């Protein structure tokens, strides 16, 4: 190979290497979403590089293209870009600006670097970095800090900050601030019945509606799932809490229309807590609002409750009771009493209802009507219920043995116990444990267990009845009871609520209802029991109308097991 040929090959190879590394360089720069504008002071020449063309749609070749580049920015940003680009008085070599292009709302950081050669300015490189992704993330974060993503109104945290602002102003000026908490009644039914998507759409629509009420004296927030809140500065005149409540109630008389065409109807409950009476800070108002709401919910739907100090006292004593209750569960401070039930006609003993008793060291007997709801809420009804079940079945087995007498032992079962997966097995296990005949054990349930899941409840009841256990529907007449509904429901016994017994002698409409309940019960083959019978007259009336069984103070109060023995002995003598 000649020398010349060798040198030519070398040059070719070098060129190839150079163009390869150039290509690599270009690729890397484009990959990194970097765009450059290069300017040579010596040649007065502009050039764009990297992904410039891809981003802006043109190349820079001369001064007019640079103007076109400036034109890509929003007018308020354009001057800043220009400044960075042209300023000759840089004390530093870099300058950055966040800017936005006019088309796609993109964000760029622009850094201008000047290159000096022996103190003489030779070149300028303007680096343009697309930071849109970072920006939209931080915008989003900013949004999430203040607004609820579902409804777009203030979230809980920011609402509290703003409400504290209201309170600070009110403190200075001697004004008031009201917090209205809005809780959608039975929202679970909307979600379960129409689906979560409709549920969410409803919350959005309701949120947008509430937002219309917002102005510089009214804050609107989506606090959590189905809870909204209004904060009102100086709630007087047009800004009175009751005024907002009426407005919202009027709106709720009309259904909300979903995109799918479905209509959603709801009612809501309101609580109102005011600065300065209910608290000195937003959090305190929220706490008092929650207490009032808690109380409102126990009264049913569509309630309005204004917080007052009595509510706080009740709440605290409930909390106190709850603490005592856990202590009672741990230290077994319960006992079971038994109340006799008699066949109305023959006045012979039918059996007993087991009723729990709790004697507190300080407060004495605490009524189950008071503590059972708390136990249901915090779950301690499970150990309590198991205790009663075990105790009552064991007691039955003992008495059955001793007096050789078949009677019925009725045991109250809470909906919470009933819902447990192991409930049916649990009951059967106790019955087997004490080796009793299931037909002598009766479970008293209330209609409230049917509300959530009719199918599942009915299935469980059928298993229990097939096993031989009797089912009694307690407090009949106080719930939603309807005839058609009862037909589907596998029960043996109907317990007519005390409220009917109380007023039957002097209230004509009660009499009509009671008579028809007794007829219906008879026709459907249920055994009827009237509870809370206190007088001879009530007894006679019920007996005449064909009520099967009577329970009440007239014939016997609930008593501890030791005192029941007397009844059982009398009974045994009468049967002998
Ligand atoms: P309930 O099941 O309706 O029980 C009847 C309630 O009426 C009992 O109240 C009983 O003492 C009372 N009573 C009976 N006859 C008369 C009467 O002639 N006049 C008056 N004024 N009252 C009468 P108690 O024992 O205070 O129980 C209240 C409620 O607490 C029960 O109502 C029941 O819902 C619940 N409960 C009681 N024991 C248990 C239990 O072991 N488990 C569950 N889950 N709940 C229970
Ligand atoms: Ca009962
Ligand atoms: Ca009852």
Coordinates of C-alpha atoms and ligand atoms in Angstrom, one line a residue:
X1 CA 0.0 0.0 0.0
X2 CA 1.4 3.4 -0.9
X3 CA 1.9 6.1 1.6
X4 CA -0.7 8.2 0.1
X5 CA -3.3 5.5 0.0
X6 CA -2.5 4.8 3.7
X7 CA -3.1 8.4 4.6
X8 CA -6.3 8.6 2.6
X9 CA -7.7 5.5 4.4
X10 CA -6.7 7.0 7.7
X11 CA -8.6 10.2 7.0
X12 CA -11.6 8.2 5.9
X13 CA -11.5 6.2 9.1
X14 CA -11.2 9.3 11.2
X15 CA -14.0 11.0 9.4
X16 CA -16.2 8.0 10.0
X17 CA -15.3 8.1 13.7
X18 CA -16.1 11.8 13.9
X19 CA -19.5 11.5 12.2
X20 CA -20.2 8.5 14.4
X21 CA -19.5 10.4 17.6
X22 CA -21.4 13.4 16.2
X23 CA -24.4 11.1 15.6
X24 CA -24.1 9.7 19.1
X25 CA -23.8 13.2 20.5
X26 CA -26.9 14.2 18.6
X27 CA -28.8 11.2 19.8
X28 CA -27.9 11.7 23.4
X29 CA -28.8 15.4 23.3
X30 CA -32.2 14.7 21.7
X31 CA -32.9 11.9 24.1
X32 CA -32.3 14.2 27.0
X33 CA -34.9 16.7 25.6
X34 CA -32.2 19.3 25.4
X35 CA -32.4 22.1 22.9
X36 CA -29.7 24.7 22.3
X37 CA -29.3 28.0 20.5
X38 CA -25.7 28.7 19.7
X39 CA -24.4 32.2 18.8
X40 CA -21.0 33.1 17.6
X41 CA -20.0 36.7 18.3
X42 CA -17.1 36.5 15.9
X43 CA -19.2 35.4 12.9
X44 CA -22.5 36.9 14.2
X45 CA -24.2 33.6 13.4
X46 CA -27.1 31.7 15.0
X47 CA -27.6 28.0 15.0
X48 CA -30.1 25.6 16.8
X49 CA -29.2 22.2 17.9
X50 CA -30.4 19.2 19.9
X51 CA -34.2 18.7 19.9
X52 CA -34.9 22.3 19.1
X53 CA -36.7 21.6 15.9
X54 CA -38.7 18.8 17.4
X55 CA -39.9 21.0 20.2
X56 CA -40.5 24.4 18.4
X57 CA -41.1 23.2 14.9
X58 CA -38.4 25.2 13.2
X59 CA -34.7 25.7 13.2
X60 CA -32.8 28.9 14.0
X61 CA -30.6 30.2 11.3
X62 CA -30.7 33.9 11.7
X63 CA -31.9 36.8 13.9
X64 CA -35.5 36.7 12.6
X65 CA -35.8 33.0 13.8
X66 CA -34.7 34.2 17.2
X67 CA -37.6 36.6 17.3
X68 CA -39.9 33.8 16.3
X69 CA -38.5 31.8 19.2
X70 CA -39.4 34.6 21.6
X71 CA -42.9 34.7 20.1
X72 CA -43.5 31.2 21.3
X73 CA -43.8 32.4 24.9
X74 CA -46.7 33.9 26.7
X75 CA -46.4 37.7 26.6
X76 CA -45.6 38.1 30.3
X77 CA -42.8 35.6 30.0
X78 CA -41.4 36.7 26.6
X79 CA -39.6 39.8 28.0
X80 CA -38.0 37.7 30.6
X81 CA -36.7 35.2 28.0
X82 CA -35.4 38.1 25.9
X83 CA -33.7 39.5 28.8
X84 CA -31.9 36.3 29.6
X85 CA -31.0 35.9 26.0
X86 CA -29.5 39.4 25.3
X87 CA -28.3 40.8 28.5
X88 CA -24.6 41.6 28.0
X89 CA -24.1 42.6 31.6
X90 CA -24.1 39.3 33.2
X91 CA -22.2 39.2 36.4
X92 CA -22.7 35.4 36.4
X93 CA -22.5 33.2 33.4
X94 CA -25.8 31.6 33.9
X95 CA -29.4 32.8 34.2
X96 CA -32.6 30.8 34.4
X97 CA -36.2 31.5 33.7
X98 CA -39.3 29.4 34.0
X99 CA -41.5 30.1 31.1
X100 CA -44.4 28.7 29.3
X101 CA -44.9 28.2 25.6
X102 CA -48.1 29.5 24.1
X103 CA -49.4 26.3 22.6
X104 CA -49.2 23.4 24.8
X105 CA -48.6 25.0 28.2
X106 CA -45.1 23.6 28.6
X107 CA -42.5 24.8 31.0
X108 CA -38.8 25.5 30.1
X109 CA -35.8 26.4 32.1
X110 CA -33.5 28.6 30.0
X111 CA -29.8 28.8 30.9
X112 CA -27.5 31.2 29.1
X113 CA -23.8 30.4 29.1
X114 CA -21.2 32.8 27.7
X115 CA -17.9 31.5 26.6
X116 CA -14.8 33.7 26.9
X117 CA -11.4 33.2 25.3
X118 CA -8.7 35.1 27.1
X119 CA -11.2 37.5 28.5
X120 CA -12.9 38.1 25.2
X121 CA -16.5 37.0 24.7
X122 CA -16.5 34.6 21.8
X123 CA -19.6 32.4 22.0
X124 CA -23.0 32.1 23.7
X125 CA -24.9 28.8 24.3
X126 CA -28.6 29.0 25.3
X127 CA -29.7 25.7 26.8
X128 CA -33.5 25.2 26.8
X129 CA -34.6 22.4 29.1
X130 CA -38.2 21.1 29.0
X131 CA -39.3 20.8 32.6
X132 CA -43.1 20.4 32.0
X133 CA -43.2 17.1 33.7
X134 CA -41.7 18.3 36.9
X135 CA -43.9 21.4 36.8
X136 CA -47.2 19.6 36.3
X137 CA -46.3 17.3 39.2
X138 CA -45.6 20.2 41.5
X139 CA -48.7 22.0 40.3
X140 CA -50.6 18.9 41.1
X141 CA -49.0 18.6 44.5
X142 CA -49.9 22.2 45.1
X143 CA -53.4 21.5 44.1
X144 CA -53.7 18.5 46.3
X145 CA -52.5 20.5 49.3
X146 CA -55.5 22.8 49.0
X147 CA -58.3 21.0 47.1
X148 CA -60.1 17.8 47.3
X149 CA -59.4 15.9 44.0
X150 CA -62.9 14.5 43.7
X151 CA -65.0 17.7 44.0
X152 CA -62.4 20.4 43.4
X153 CA -63.5 22.3 46.6
X154 CA -61.3 23.0 49.6
X155 CA -60.0 19.9 51.4
X156 CA -60.2 19.4 55.1
X157 CA -56.8 20.7 56.0
X158 CA -56.9 23.8 53.9
X159 CA -60.5 24.5 55.1
X160 CA -59.3 24.4 58.7
X161 CA -56.5 26.8 57.9
X162 CA -58.9 29.2 56.3
X163 CA -61.4 28.8 59.1
X164 CA -58.7 29.6 61.6
X165 CA -58.2 32.8 59.5
X166 CA -61.9 33.6 60.0
X167 CA -61.6 33.0 63.7
X168 CA -58.5 35.2 64.0
X169 CA -60.4 38.1 62.3
X170 CA -63.5 37.4 64.4
X171 CA -61.4 37.5 67.6
X172 CA -60.1 40.9 66.7
X173 CA -63.4 42.4 65.7
X174 CA -65.6 40.6 68.3
X175 CA -67.5 38.7 65.6
X176 CA -68.8 35.2 65.3
X177 CA -67.9 32.2 63.0
X178 CA -70.2 29.3 62.4
X179 CA -69.2 25.9 61.2
X180 CA -72.0 23.9 59.5
X181 CA -71.2 20.2 59.1
X182 CA -73.3 18.4 56.4
X183 CA -73.5 14.6 56.5
X184 CA -75.3 12.8 53.8
X185 CA -77.9 10.3 55.3
X186 CA -77.4 6.7 54.4
X187 CA -74.8 7.5 51.7
X188 CA -73.8 3.8 51.9
X189 CA -77.2 3.0 50.3
X190 CA -76.4 5.2 47.3
X191 CA -73.0 3.5 46.9
X192 CA -74.3 0.0 47.4
X193 CA -77.5 0.5 45.4
X194 CA -76.3 2.6 42.4
X195 CA -72.5 1.9 42.5
X196 CA -69.5 3.8 43.5
X197 CA -69.2 5.6 40.2
X198 CA -72.7 7.1 40.7
X199 CA -71.8 7.8 44.3
X200 CA -68.8 9.7 43.3
X201 CA -70.6 11.6 40.6
X202 CA -73.2 12.6 43.1
X203 CA -70.6 13.8 45.5
X204 CA -69.1 15.9 42.7
X205 CA -72.4 17.4 41.8
X206 CA -73.3 18.1 45.4
X207 CA -69.8 19.7 45.9
X208 CA -70.3 21.9 42.9
X209 CA -73.7 23.0 44.1
X210 CA -72.3 23.9 47.6
X211 CA -69.4 25.8 45.9
X212 CA -72.0 28.2 44.5
X213 CA -72.7 29.3 48.1
X214 CA -69.0 30.2 48.5
X215 CA -68.0 33.9 48.8
X216 CA -65.6 36.0 50.9
X217 CA -67.7 35.2 54.0
X218 CA -68.4 31.6 53.2
X219 CA -66.0 28.7 52.9
X220 CA -67.0 25.4 51.4
X221 CA -65.2 22.1 52.0
X222 CA -65.4 18.4 51.2
X223 CA -64.2 17.1 54.5
X224 CA -64.2 13.4 53.9
X225 CA -66.2 10.8 52.1
X226 CA -69.8 11.9 52.6
X227 CA -69.2 14.9 54.8
X228 CA -69.1 18.5 53.7
X229 CA -68.7 21.7 55.7
X230 CA -69.4 25.4 55.4
X231 CA -67.5 28.0 57.4
X232 CA -69.4 31.3 57.8
X233 CA -68.0 34.6 58.9
X234 CA -70.5 36.5 61.1
X235 CA -73.6 34.3 60.6
X236 CA -76.2 37.0 60.7
X237 CA -78.9 38.2 58.3
X238 CA -78.5 36.6 54.9
X239 CA -75.5 34.7 56.3
X240 CA -77.4 33.0 59.1
X241 CA -76.8 29.3 59.5
X242 CA -80.5 28.5 59.3
X243 CA -80.7 30.4 56.0
X244 CA -78.0 28.1 54.4
X245 CA -79.6 25.1 55.9
X246 CA -83.0 26.0 54.4
X247 CA -81.4 26.7 51.0
X248 CA -79.6 23.4 50.9
X249 CA -82.7 21.5 52.0
X250 CA -84.8 23.2 49.3
X251 CA -82.2 22.1 46.7
X252 CA -82.3 18.6 48.0
X253 CA -86.0 18.3 47.4
X254 CA -85.1 18.0 43.8
X255 CA -83.1 14.9 42.7
X256 CA -79.6 15.3 41.3
X257 CA -79.4 14.1 37.7
X258 CA -76.4 11.9 36.8
X259 CA -74.9 11.7 33.3
X260 CA -76.3 8.3 32.9
X261 CA -79.8 9.7 33.4
X262 CA -80.1 8.2 36.8
X263 CA -81.5 10.4 39.5
X264 CA -80.2 10.5 43.1
X265 CA -82.3 11.6 46.0
X266 CA -80.7 12.1 49.4
X267 CA -81.4 13.8 52.7
X268 CA -78.7 15.3 54.8
X269 CA -78.1 16.0 58.5
X270 CA -76.7 19.3 59.7
X271 CA -74.8 20.2 62.8
X272 CA -73.8 23.8 63.7
X273 CA -71.0 24.8 66.1
X274 CA -70.0 28.5 66.6
X275 CA -67.0 30.4 67.6
X276 CA -66.6 31.6 70.4
X277 CA -69.2 29.4 72.3
X278 CA -68.0 26.0 71.0
X279 CA -64.3 26.6 70.8
X280 CA -61.4 29.0 70.2
X281 CA -59.9 27.2 67.1
X282 CA -61.1 25.6 64.0
X283 CA -60.2 22.1 65.2
X284 CA -62.3 22.6 68.3
X285 CA -65.3 23.7 66.3
X286 CA -64.9 20.7 64.1
X287 CA -64.8 18.4 67.2
X288 CA -68.0 20.0 68.6
X289 CA -69.6 19.8 65.2
X290 CA -68.8 16.1 65.1
X291 CA -70.3 15.5 68.6
X292 CA -73.5 17.3 67.5
X293 CA -73.5 15.3 64.3
X294 CA -73.0 12.0 66.2
X295 CA -76.0 12.9 68.3
X296 CA -78.1 14.0 65.3
X297 CA -77.4 10.6 63.7
X298 CA -78.9 8.8 66.7
X299 CA -82.1 10.8 66.1
X300 CA -82.6 9.6 62.5
X301 CA -82.2 11.3 59.1
X302 CA -82.8 14.9 58.1
X303 CA -81.8 16.4 61.4
X304 CA -80.4 19.8 62.4
X305 CA -78.6 20.0 65.7
X306 CA -76.9 23.1 67.2
X307 CA -74.0 22.2 69.5
X308 CA -74.4 23.1 73.2
X309 CA -72.5 22.4 76.3
X310 CA -74.9 19.7 77.5
X311 CA -74.0 17.7 74.4
X312 CA -70.4 17.8 75.4
X313 CA -71.2 16.6 78.9
X314 CA -73.3 13.7 77.5
X315 CA -70.5 12.9 75.1
X316 CA -67.9 12.9 77.9
X317 CA -70.0 10.7 80.1
X318 CA -70.5 8.3 77.2
X319 CA -66.7 8.2 76.8
X320 CA -66.5 7.6 80.5
X321 CA -69.1 4.8 80.2
X322 CA -67.2 3.3 77.3
X323 CA -64.0 3.1 79.5
X324 CA -65.9 1.5 82.3
X325 CA -67.5 -0.9 79.9
X326 CA -64.1 -2.2 78.7
X327 CA -63.1 -2.7 82.3
X328 CA -66.4 -4.6 83.0
X329 CA -65.7 -6.9 80.0
X330 CA -62.2 -7.6 81.1
X331 CA -63.1 -8.1 84.8
X332 CA -66.4 -10.0 84.1
X333 CA -68.7 -7.6 85.9
X334 CA -71.8 -8.9 84.2
X335 CA -74.6 -11.1 85.4
X336 CA -77.7 -12.5 83.7
X337 CA -81.2 -12.1 85.1
X338 CA -84.2 -14.0 83.9
X339 CA -87.8 -12.7 83.4
X340 CA -90.6 -15.2 83.4
X341 CA -93.1 -15.5 80.5
X342 CA -96.5 -17.1 81.0
X343 CA -99.1 -18.6 78.7
X344 CA -101.9 -16.0 78.8
X345 CA -104.7 -18.4 78.9
X346 CA -103.6 -20.9 81.5
X347 CA -101.1 -18.7 83.4
X348 CA -98.6 -21.6 83.2
X349 CA -94.9 -20.9 82.8
X350 CA -93.7 -20.7 79.2
X351 CA -90.1 -19.9 80.0
X352 CA -87.7 -17.0 80.6
X353 CA -86.0 -14.2 78.8
X354 CA -82.3 -13.8 79.7
X355 CA -81.4 -10.1 80.3
X356 CA -78.0 -8.9 80.9
X357 CA -77.2 -6.8 84.1
X358 CA -74.1 -4.7 84.7
X359 CA -73.5 -3.4 88.2
X360 CA -70.8 -0.7 88.3
X361 CA -69.0 -0.2 91.6
X362 CA -69.7 3.6 91.6
X363 CA -72.8 4.0 89.5
X364 CA -74.7 0.9 90.5
X365 CA -76.9 -0.8 87.8
X366 CA -76.4 0.6 84.4
X367 CA -79.3 -0.1 82.0
X368 CA -78.6 -2.3 79.0
X369 CA -80.4 0.2 76.8
X370 CA -77.6 2.6 77.7
X371 CA -74.6 0.4 77.3
X372 CA -75.6 -2.1 74.6
X373 CA -75.5 0.5 71.9
X374 CA -72.0 1.5 73.0
X375 CA -71.0 -2.1 73.1
X376 CA -72.4 -2.6 69.6
X377 CA -70.4 0.3 68.4
X378 CA -67.0 -0.7 69.9
X379 CA -67.4 -4.4 69.3
X380 CA -67.5 -5.5 73.0
X381 CA -71.0 -6.8 72.3
X382 CA -69.2 -9.9 71.0
X383 CA -67.7 -11.1 74.3
X384 CA -70.8 -9.8 76.2
X385 CA -73.1 -11.6 73.9
X386 CA -71.1 -14.8 74.1
X387 CA -71.2 -14.6 77.8
X388 CA -75.0 -14.3 77.9
X389 CA -75.4 -17.1 75.4
X390 CA -73.2 -19.4 77.4
X391 CA -74.7 -18.5 80.7
X392 CA -78.3 -18.8 79.6
X393 CA -77.9 -22.1 77.8
X394 CA -76.0 -23.5 80.8
X395 CA -78.7 -22.3 83.1
X396 CA -81.4 -23.8 81.0
X397 CA -79.6 -27.2 81.0
X398 CA -79.2 -27.1 84.8
X399 CA -82.9 -26.2 85.5
X400 CA -84.1 -28.7 82.9
X401 CA -82.2 -31.4 84.7
X402 CA -83.2 -30.4 88.2
X403 CA -86.9 -29.8 87.6
X404 CA -87.4 -32.2 84.7
X405 CA -89.3 -29.5 82.9
X406 CA -89.2 -28.4 79.3
X407 CA -89.4 -24.6 78.9
X408 CA -88.1 -21.9 76.6
X409 CA -85.0 -19.9 77.2
X410 CA -85.1 -16.7 75.1
X411 CA -81.8 -14.9 74.4
X412 CA -81.4 -11.5 72.9
X413 CA -79.0 -11.3 70.0
X414 CA -77.5 -8.1 68.6
X415 CA -77.3 -7.5 64.9
X416 CA -73.5 -7.1 65.4
X417 CA -73.3 -10.7 66.7
X418 CA -75.6 -11.9 64.1
X419 CA -73.5 -10.5 61.2
X420 CA -70.4 -12.5 62.3
X421 CA -69.4 -15.3 60.1
X422 CA -69.0 -17.7 63.0
X423 CA -72.3 -16.8 64.6
X424 CA -74.3 -19.9 63.5
X425 CA -71.5 -22.3 64.4
X426 CA -71.1 -20.6 67.7
X427 CA -74.7 -21.0 68.7
X428 CA -74.8 -24.6 67.7
X429 CA -71.5 -25.3 69.6
X430 CA -72.9 -23.9 72.8
X431 CA -76.1 -25.9 72.5
X432 CA -74.1 -29.1 71.9
X433 CA -71.8 -28.2 74.7
X434 CA -74.6 -28.3 77.3
X435 CA -76.4 -31.0 75.5
X436 CA -79.8 -29.2 75.4
X437 CA -82.6 -29.7 72.9
X438 CA -82.4 -26.8 70.4
X439 CA -86.2 -26.5 70.4
X440 CA -86.0 -25.0 73.9
X441 CA -83.7 -22.2 72.9
X442 CA -85.1 -19.1 71.3
X443 CA -83.1 -16.3 69.8
X444 CA -84.7 -12.8 70.0
X445 CA -83.6 -10.6 67.0
X446 CA -84.7 -7.2 65.9
X447 CA -85.6 -6.1 62.4
X448 CA -82.5 -4.0 62.2
X449 CA -80.5 -7.1 61.2
X450 CA -82.6 -7.3 58.0
X451 CA -81.8 -3.9 56.8
X452 CA -78.3 -4.6 55.5
X453 CA -78.6 -8.0 53.8
X454 CA -81.9 -9.7 53.7
X455 CA -80.7 -12.7 51.7
X456 CA -77.8 -13.6 54.0
X457 CA -79.8 -13.0 57.2
X458 CA -82.6 -15.2 56.0
X459 CA -80.1 -18.0 55.0
X460 CA -78.6 -18.0 58.5
X461 CA -82.0 -18.0 60.1
X462 CA -83.0 -21.0 58.0
X463 CA -80.0 -23.0 59.1
X464 CA -80.7 -22.2 62.8
X465 CA -84.4 -23.2 62.4
X466 CA -83.5 -26.4 60.6
X467 CA -81.3 -27.2 63.5
X468 CA -84.4 -26.7 65.7
X469 CA -83.8 -23.4 67.3
X470 CA -86.7 -20.9 67.6
X471 CA -86.6 -17.4 66.3
X472 CA -88.4 -14.5 67.8
X473 CA -88.9 -11.1 66.3
X474 CA -88.4 -8.6 69.1
X475 CA -89.9 -5.1 69.5
X476 CA -92.4 -5.8 66.8
X477 CA -94.2 -2.7 65.6
X478 CA -91.4 -0.2 66.1
X479 CA -89.6 -0.8 62.9
X480 CA -90.5 -1.1 59.2
X481 CA -92.5 -4.2 59.7
X482 CA -94.9 -5.0 56.9
X483 CA -97.0 -8.1 56.3
X484 CA -95.4 -9.0 53.0
X485 CA -92.1 -8.7 54.5
X486 CA -92.9 -10.9 57.4
X487 CA -94.1 -13.7 55.1
X488 CA -90.6 -14.0 53.7
X489 CA -89.0 -14.1 57.1
X490 CA -88.6 -17.4 58.9
X491 CA -89.7 -16.8 62.5
X492 CA -91.7 -18.6 65.2
X493 CA -92.5 -15.9 67.6
X494 CA -93.7 -12.3 67.4
X495 CA -92.9 -10.0 70.4
X496 CA -95.3 -7.1 70.4
X497 CA -93.5 -4.0 71.7
X498 CA -94.3 -2.5 75.0
X499 CA -95.3 0.8 73.5
X500 CA -98.5 -0.9 72.1
X501 CA -99.2 -2.5 75.5
X502 CA -98.8 0.9 77.2
X503 CA -101.4 2.7 75.1
X504 CA -103.8 0.0 74.1
X505 CA -106.3 0.7 76.8
X506 CA -106.7 4.4 76.1
X507 CA -105.8 4.9 72.4
X508 CA -108.2 3.7 69.8
X509 CA -105.8 3.6 66.8
X510 CA -103.3 1.5 68.8
X511 CA -106.1 -0.9 69.6
X512 CA -106.9 -1.3 65.9
X513 CA -103.3 -1.9 65.0
X514 CA -102.7 -4.3 67.9
X515 CA -105.9 -6.3 67.1
X516 CA -104.8 -6.7 63.5
X517 CA -101.2 -7.7 64.5
X518 CA -102.6 -10.4 66.8
X519 CA -105.0 -11.7 64.1
X520 CA -102.3 -11.7 61.5
X521 CA -99.8 -13.4 63.8
X522 CA -102.4 -16.0 64.6
X523 CA -103.2 -16.6 60.9
X524 CA -99.5 -16.9 60.0
X525 CA -99.0 -19.4 62.8
X526 CA -96.7 -17.3 64.9
X527 CA -96.8 -17.4 68.7
X528 CA -97.5 -13.9 70.0
X529 CA -95.9 -12.5 73.1
X530 CA -96.9 -9.1 74.7
X531 CA -94.0 -7.6 76.6
X532 CA -94.1 -4.9 79.3
X533 CA -97.5 -5.9 80.7
X534 CA -97.9 -4.1 84.0
X535 CA -101.6 -4.1 84.8
X536 CA -104.4 -6.6 85.2
X537 CA -106.4 -4.6 82.6
X538 CA -103.8 -4.9 80.0
X539 CA -103.5 -8.6 80.7
X540 CA -107.2 -9.2 80.4
X541 CA -107.4 -7.2 77.2
X542 CA -104.5 -9.1 75.6
X543 CA -105.8 -12.4 76.7
X544 CA -109.3 -11.7 75.3
X545 CA -107.7 -10.7 72.0
X546 CA -105.9 -14.1 71.8
X547 CA -102.4 -13.0 72.6
X548 CA -100.6 -16.2 73.5
X549 CA -97.9 -15.2 76.0
X550 CA -97.6 -12.5 78.6
X551 CA -94.3 -11.0 79.9
X552 CA -94.1 -8.1 82.3
X553 CA -93.8 -6.7 85.8
X554 CA -97.3 -7.8 86.5
X555 CA -96.3 -11.5 86.4
X556 CA -92.7 -11.2 87.3
X557 CA -89.7 -8.9 87.1
X558 CA -86.3 -10.0 85.8
X559 CA -84.5 -11.7 88.7
X560 CA -81.1 -13.3 89.3
X561 CA -81.0 -17.1 88.9
X562 CA -81.0 -17.8 92.6
X563 CA -84.5 -16.1 92.9
X564 CA -85.9 -17.8 89.8
X565 CA -85.6 -21.1 91.7
X566 CA -88.7 -20.2 93.7
X567 CA -90.7 -19.8 90.5
X568 CA -89.5 -23.1 89.2
X569 CA -90.3 -24.9 92.5
X570 CA -93.9 -23.4 92.5
X571 CA -94.2 -24.5 89.0
X572 CA -93.0 -28.0 89.8
X573 CA -95.5 -28.3 92.6
X574 CA -98.3 -27.2 90.4
X575 CA -97.4 -29.8 87.8
X576 CA -96.9 -32.6 90.2
Ligands
LIG1 P1 -85.9 -5.9 75.4 O1 -85.3 -7.1 74.7 O2 -87.1 -5.4 74.7 O3 -86.2 -6.4 76.8 C1 -87.3 -6.1 77.6 C2 -87.0 -4.9 78.5 O4 -88.2 -4.5 79.1 C3 -86.1 -5.4 79.6 O5 -85.3 -4.2 79.9 C4 -87.0 -5.7 80.7 O6 -86.4 -5.5 82.0 C5 -88.1 -4.6 80.5 N1 -89.4 -5.0 81.0 C6 -89.9 -6.2 81.1 N2 -91.2 -6.1 81.6 C7 -91.4 -4.8 81.9 C8 -92.5 -4.1 82.4 O7 -93.6 -4.6 82.7 N3 -92.4 -2.7 82.5 C9 -91.3 -2.1 82.1 N4 -91.2 -0.8 82.3 N5 -90.2 -2.7 81.6 C10 -90.3 -4.1 81.5 P2 -83.8 -4.3 80.2 O8 -83.4 -5.5 80.8 O9 -83.4 -3.0 80.8 O10 -83.2 -4.4 78.7 C11 -83.3 -3.3 77.8 C12 -82.9 -3.8 76.4 O11 -81.5 -4.0 76.4 C13 -83.6 -5.0 76.0 O12 -84.9 -4.7 75.5 C14 -82.7 -5.5 74.9 O13 -82.9 -4.8 73.7 C15 -81.3 -5.1 75.5 N6 -80.7 -6.2 76.1 C16 -80.9 -6.7 77.4 N7 -80.1 -7.8 77.6 C17 -79.5 -8.0 76.4 C18 -78.6 -9.0 76.0 O14 -78.2 -10.0 76.7 N8 -78.1 -8.9 74.7 C19 -78.5 -8.0 73.9 N9 -78.0 -7.9 72.7 N10 -79.4 -7.0 74.3 C20 -79.9 -7.1 75.5
LIG2 CA1 -85.9 -9.0 74.1
LIG3 CA1 -88.5 -6.1 73.3

